[in-house]
């Protein structure tokens, strides 16, 4: 039996055993990321139990991504390639494994991430999000400082994106520089299982790249997009160029030491 078959069987057994766990849920989030050209807001859904979480983009075809307004007051937006393919982050806490899918230039990739257990500092500060009393926690993760608000009324270590390892579900999180913000908009604890086996089966089987390869492709994404756009121009057209002053404005969500 191959390693992938063994992992798949383990995950499917976990999914089929939902009823054994005290906390099974589905949470809607609104996530906003600003890479330097304006806010990009996307809706997500998080499916979770005590052993894994699956955070998936809610697809709205032909909507485009909202990047705010330009200097002349016009709305800026962008339609992604592969826009009908949702991005996601899948975390298996038992196997200590993270897989995510992300758009890079004209392509979309599934990536085997490096599992990191985030170290949080719990603060004696509280606020309510919906009907849930939440407590504040702070951490540093991949080059950014985050604040999260979690509730121990739902005692699972899950959260949006790659944020996890608190003693309760994360309902809100943001970094201190305003690059990332996410907040729960709807929380549903389920009495019966929601079968997401087909989604997990598909993501485990699909081809993946290493996290190192992902970092290389992500760092080249602007150059690759310009190359693609220029390849589609009519003959003798003025080529697109990556302006250095614009590239200098780019903010990275994950910052790694070179």
PDB file of N, CA and C in Angstrom, residues 155-199:
ATOM      1  N   UNK A 155     -14.394  24.343  21.590  1.00  0.00           N
ATOM      2  CA  UNK A 155     -13.002  23.986  21.905  1.00  0.00           C
ATOM      3  C   UNK A 155     -12.329  23.105  20.853  1.00  0.00           C
ATOM      4  N   UNK A 156     -12.094  23.702  19.683  1.00  0.00           N
ATOM      5  CA  UNK A 156     -11.320  23.039  18.624  1.00  0.00           C
ATOM      6  C   UNK A 156     -10.160  23.959  18.275  1.00  0.00           C
ATOM      7  N   UNK A 157      -9.079  23.400  17.750  1.00  0.00           N
ATOM      8  CA  UNK A 157      -7.883  24.204  17.467  1.00  0.00           C
ATOM      9  C   UNK A 157      -7.884  24.798  16.058  1.00  0.00           C
ATOM     10  N   UNK A 158      -9.073  24.895  15.452  1.00  0.00           N
ATOM     11  CA  UNK A 158      -9.183  25.331  14.052  1.00  0.00           C
ATOM     12  C   UNK A 158      -9.320  26.849  13.940  1.00  0.00           C
ATOM     13  N   UNK A 159      -9.105  27.311  12.716  1.00  0.00           N
ATOM     14  CA  UNK A 159      -9.297  28.717  12.408  1.00  0.00           C
ATOM     15  C   UNK A 159      -9.220  28.934  10.914  1.00  0.00           C
ATOM     16  N   UNK A 160      -9.414  30.166  10.470  1.00  0.00           N
ATOM     17  CA  UNK A 160      -9.337  30.467   9.041  1.00  0.00           C
ATOM     18  C   UNK A 160      -7.911  30.390   8.524  1.00  0.00           C
ATOM     19  N   UNK A 161      -7.777  30.139   7.229  1.00  0.00           N
ATOM     20  CA  UNK A 161      -6.486  30.090   6.542  1.00  0.00           C
ATOM     21  C   UNK A 161      -5.569  29.104   7.255  1.00  0.00           C
ATOM     22  N   UNK A 162      -4.365  29.529   7.654  1.00  0.00           N
ATOM     23  CA  UNK A 162      -3.403  28.653   8.325  1.00  0.00           C
ATOM     24  C   UNK A 162      -3.289  28.955   9.815  1.00  0.00           C
ATOM     25  N   UNK A 163      -4.202  29.779  10.328  1.00  0.00           N
ATOM     26  CA  UNK A 163      -4.157  30.163  11.738  1.00  0.00           C
ATOM     27  C   UNK A 163      -4.853  29.099  12.581  1.00  0.00           C
ATOM     28  N   UNK A 164      -4.140  28.549  13.553  1.00  0.00           N
ATOM     29  CA  UNK A 164      -4.688  27.464  14.359  1.00  0.00           C
ATOM     30  C   UNK A 164      -3.925  27.356  15.678  1.00  0.00           C
ATOM     31  N   UNK A 165      -4.211  26.277  16.412  1.00  0.00           N
ATOM     32  CA  UNK A 165      -3.488  25.915  17.639  1.00  0.00           C
ATOM     33  C   UNK A 165      -3.842  26.781  18.847  1.00  0.00           C
ATOM     34  N   UNK A 166      -5.073  27.285  18.880  1.00  0.00           N
ATOM     35  CA  UNK A 166      -5.590  27.900  20.098  1.00  0.00           C
ATOM     36  C   UNK A 166      -6.566  26.928  20.762  1.00  0.00           C
ATOM     37  N   UNK A 167      -7.026  27.263  21.971  1.00  0.00           N
ATOM     38  CA  UNK A 167      -7.909  26.351  22.702  1.00  0.00           C
ATOM     39  C   UNK A 167      -9.377  26.588  22.369  1.00  0.00           C
ATOM     40  N   UNK A 168      -9.606  27.161  21.197  1.00  0.00           N
ATOM     41  CA  UNK A 168     -10.969  27.413  20.751  1.00  0.00           C
ATOM     42  C   UNK A 168     -10.965  27.926  19.330  1.00  0.00           C
ATOM     43  N   UNK A 169     -12.107  27.881  18.709  1.00  0.00           N
ATOM     44  CA  UNK A 169     -12.255  28.303  17.319  1.00  0.00           C
ATOM     45  C   UNK A 169     -11.947  29.792  17.159  1.00  0.00           C
ATOM     46  N   UNK A 170     -11.122  30.140  16.165  1.00  0.00           N
ATOM     47  CA  UNK A 170     -10.797  31.537  15.870  1.00  0.00           C
ATOM     48  C   UNK A 170     -11.927  32.155  15.051  1.00  0.00           C
ATOM     49  N   UNK A 171     -12.506  33.226  15.559  1.00  0.00           N
ATOM     50  CA  UNK A 171     -13.612  33.892  14.867  1.00  0.00           C
ATOM     51  C   UNK A 171     -13.199  35.190  14.181  1.00  0.00           C
ATOM     52  N   UNK A 172     -12.054  35.747  14.599  1.00  0.00           N
ATOM     53  CA  UNK A 172     -11.560  36.971  13.962  1.00  0.00           C
ATOM     54  C   UNK A 172     -10.044  36.996  14.081  1.00  0.00           C
ATOM     55  N   UNK A 173      -9.367  37.511  13.059  1.00  0.00           N
ATOM     56  CA  UNK A 173      -7.911  37.641  13.094  1.00  0.00           C
ATOM     57  C   UNK A 173      -7.477  38.737  12.135  1.00  0.00           C
ATOM     58  N   UNK A 174      -6.351  39.380  12.470  1.00  0.00           N
ATOM     59  CA  UNK A 174      -5.799  40.428  11.606  1.00  0.00           C
ATOM     60  C   UNK A 174      -4.338  40.634  11.972  1.00  0.00           C
ATOM     61  N   UNK A 175      -3.565  41.146  11.008  1.00  0.00           N
ATOM     62  CA  UNK A 175      -2.169  41.451  11.292  1.00  0.00           C
ATOM     63  C   UNK A 175      -2.034  42.948  11.575  1.00  0.00           C
ATOM     64  N   UNK A 176      -0.941  43.337  12.189  1.00  0.00           N
ATOM     65  CA  UNK A 176      -0.799  44.721  12.660  1.00  0.00           C
ATOM     66  C   UNK A 176      -0.583  45.728  11.535  1.00  0.00           C
ATOM     67  N   UNK A 177      -0.192  45.245  10.326  1.00  0.00           N
ATOM     68  CA  UNK A 177       0.086  46.148   9.208  1.00  0.00           C
ATOM     69  C   UNK A 177      -1.092  46.323   8.256  1.00  0.00           C
ATOM     70  N   UNK A 178      -2.218  45.678   8.539  1.00  0.00           N
ATOM     71  CA  UNK A 178      -3.396  45.837   7.701  1.00  0.00           C
ATOM     72  C   UNK A 178      -3.349  45.075   6.395  1.00  0.00           C
ATOM     73  N   UNK A 179      -2.493  44.070   6.307  1.00  0.00           N
ATOM     74  CA  UNK A 179      -2.418  43.255   5.088  1.00  0.00           C
ATOM     75  C   UNK A 179      -3.497  42.177   5.085  1.00  0.00           C
ATOM     76  N   UNK A 180      -3.794  41.625   6.264  1.00  0.00           N
ATOM     77  CA  UNK A 180      -4.732  40.495   6.352  1.00  0.00           C
ATOM     78  C   UNK A 180      -5.769  40.745   7.443  1.00  0.00           C
ATOM     79  N   UNK A 181      -7.023  40.449   7.111  1.00  0.00           N
ATOM     80  CA  UNK A 181      -8.102  40.502   8.099  1.00  0.00           C
ATOM     81  C   UNK A 181      -9.160  39.478   7.722  1.00  0.00           C
ATOM     82  N   UNK A 182      -9.679  38.779   8.723  1.00  0.00           N
ATOM     83  CA  UNK A 182     -10.724  37.802   8.479  1.00  0.00           C
ATOM     84  C   UNK A 182     -11.672  37.798   9.668  1.00  0.00           C
ATOM     85  N   UNK A 183     -12.969  37.652   9.386  1.00  0.00           N
ATOM     86  CA  UNK A 183     -13.951  37.639  10.471  1.00  0.00           C
ATOM     87  C   UNK A 183     -15.082  36.679  10.118  1.00  0.00           C
ATOM     88  N   UNK A 184     -15.530  35.936  11.133  1.00  0.00           N
ATOM     89  CA  UNK A 184     -16.656  35.027  10.951  1.00  0.00           C
ATOM     90  C   UNK A 184     -17.941  35.827  10.792  1.00  0.00           C
ATOM     91  N   UNK A 185     -18.774  35.399   9.853  1.00  0.00           N
ATOM     92  CA  UNK A 185     -20.051  36.061   9.628  1.00  0.00           C
ATOM     93  C   UNK A 185     -21.232  35.161   9.972  1.00  0.00           C
ATOM     94  N   UNK A 186     -20.982  33.853  10.054  1.00  0.00           N
ATOM     95  CA  UNK A 186     -22.040  32.901  10.398  1.00  0.00           C
ATOM     96  C   UNK A 186     -21.404  31.647  10.978  1.00  0.00           C
ATOM     97  N   UNK A 187     -21.950  31.155  12.089  1.00  0.00           N
ATOM     98  CA  UNK A 187     -21.404  29.975  12.762  1.00  0.00           C
ATOM     99  C   UNK A 187     -22.519  28.964  12.952  1.00  0.00           C
ATOM    100  N   UNK A 188     -22.270  27.736  12.519  1.00  0.00           N
ATOM    101  CA  UNK A 188     -23.272  26.678  12.657  1.00  0.00           C
ATOM    102  C   UNK A 188     -22.609  25.422  13.206  1.00  0.00           C
ATOM    103  N   UNK A 189     -23.021  25.010  14.407  1.00  0.00           N
ATOM    104  CA  UNK A 189     -22.590  23.727  14.942  1.00  0.00           C
ATOM    105  C   UNK A 189     -23.561  22.672  14.445  1.00  0.00           C
ATOM    106  N   UNK A 190     -23.032  21.587  13.912  1.00  0.00           N
ATOM    107  CA  UNK A 190     -23.849  20.577  13.248  1.00  0.00           C
ATOM    108  C   UNK A 190     -24.081  19.370  14.146  1.00  0.00           C
ATOM    109  N   UNK A 191     -25.311  18.856  14.139  1.00  0.00           N
ATOM    110  CA  UNK A 191     -25.638  17.666  14.910  1.00  0.00           C
ATOM    111  C   UNK A 191     -25.384  16.398  14.102  1.00  0.00           C
ATOM    112  N   UNK A 192     -25.410  16.549  12.791  1.00  0.00           N
ATOM    113  CA  UNK A 192     -25.139  15.406  11.914  1.00  0.00           C
ATOM    114  C   UNK A 192     -24.008  15.789  10.977  1.00  0.00           C
ATOM    115  N   UNK A 193     -23.313  14.803  10.470  1.00  0.00           N
ATOM    116  CA  UNK A 193     -22.150  15.061   9.636  1.00  0.00           C
ATOM    117  C   UNK A 193     -22.514  15.687   8.298  1.00  0.00           C
ATOM    118  N   UNK A 194     -21.643  16.528   7.795  1.00  0.00           N
ATOM    119  CA  UNK A 194     -21.749  17.074   6.441  1.00  0.00           C
ATOM    120  C   UNK A 194     -20.675  16.378   5.631  1.00  0.00           C
ATOM    121  N   UNK A 195     -21.075  15.633   4.636  1.00  0.00           N
ATOM    122  CA  UNK A 195     -20.125  14.774   3.920  1.00  0.00           C
ATOM    123  C   UNK A 195     -19.285  15.594   2.950  1.00  0.00           C
ATOM    124  N   UNK A 196     -18.031  15.832   3.338  1.00  0.00           N
ATOM    125  CA  UNK A 196     -17.091  16.509   2.449  1.00  0.00           C
ATOM    126  C   UNK A 196     -16.020  15.533   1.966  1.00  0.00           C
ATOM    127  N   UNK A 197     -16.333  14.226   2.090  1.00  0.00           N
ATOM    128  CA  UNK A 197     -15.388  13.200   1.641  1.00  0.00           C
ATOM    129  C   UNK A 197     -14.941  13.404   0.198  1.00  0.00           C
ATOM    130  N   UNK A 198     -15.856  13.712  -0.752  1.00  0.00           N
ATOM    131  CA  UNK A 198     -15.404  13.906  -2.144  1.00  0.00           C
ATOM    132  C   UNK A 198     -14.376  15.022  -2.284  1.00  0.00           C
ATOM    133  N   UNK A 199     -14.538  16.105  -1.536  1.00  0.00           N
ATOM    134  CA  UNK A 199     -13.578  17.213  -1.615  1.00  0.00           C
ATOM    135  C   UNK A 199     -12.204  16.772  -1.115  1.00  0.00           C
TER     136      UNK A 199
END
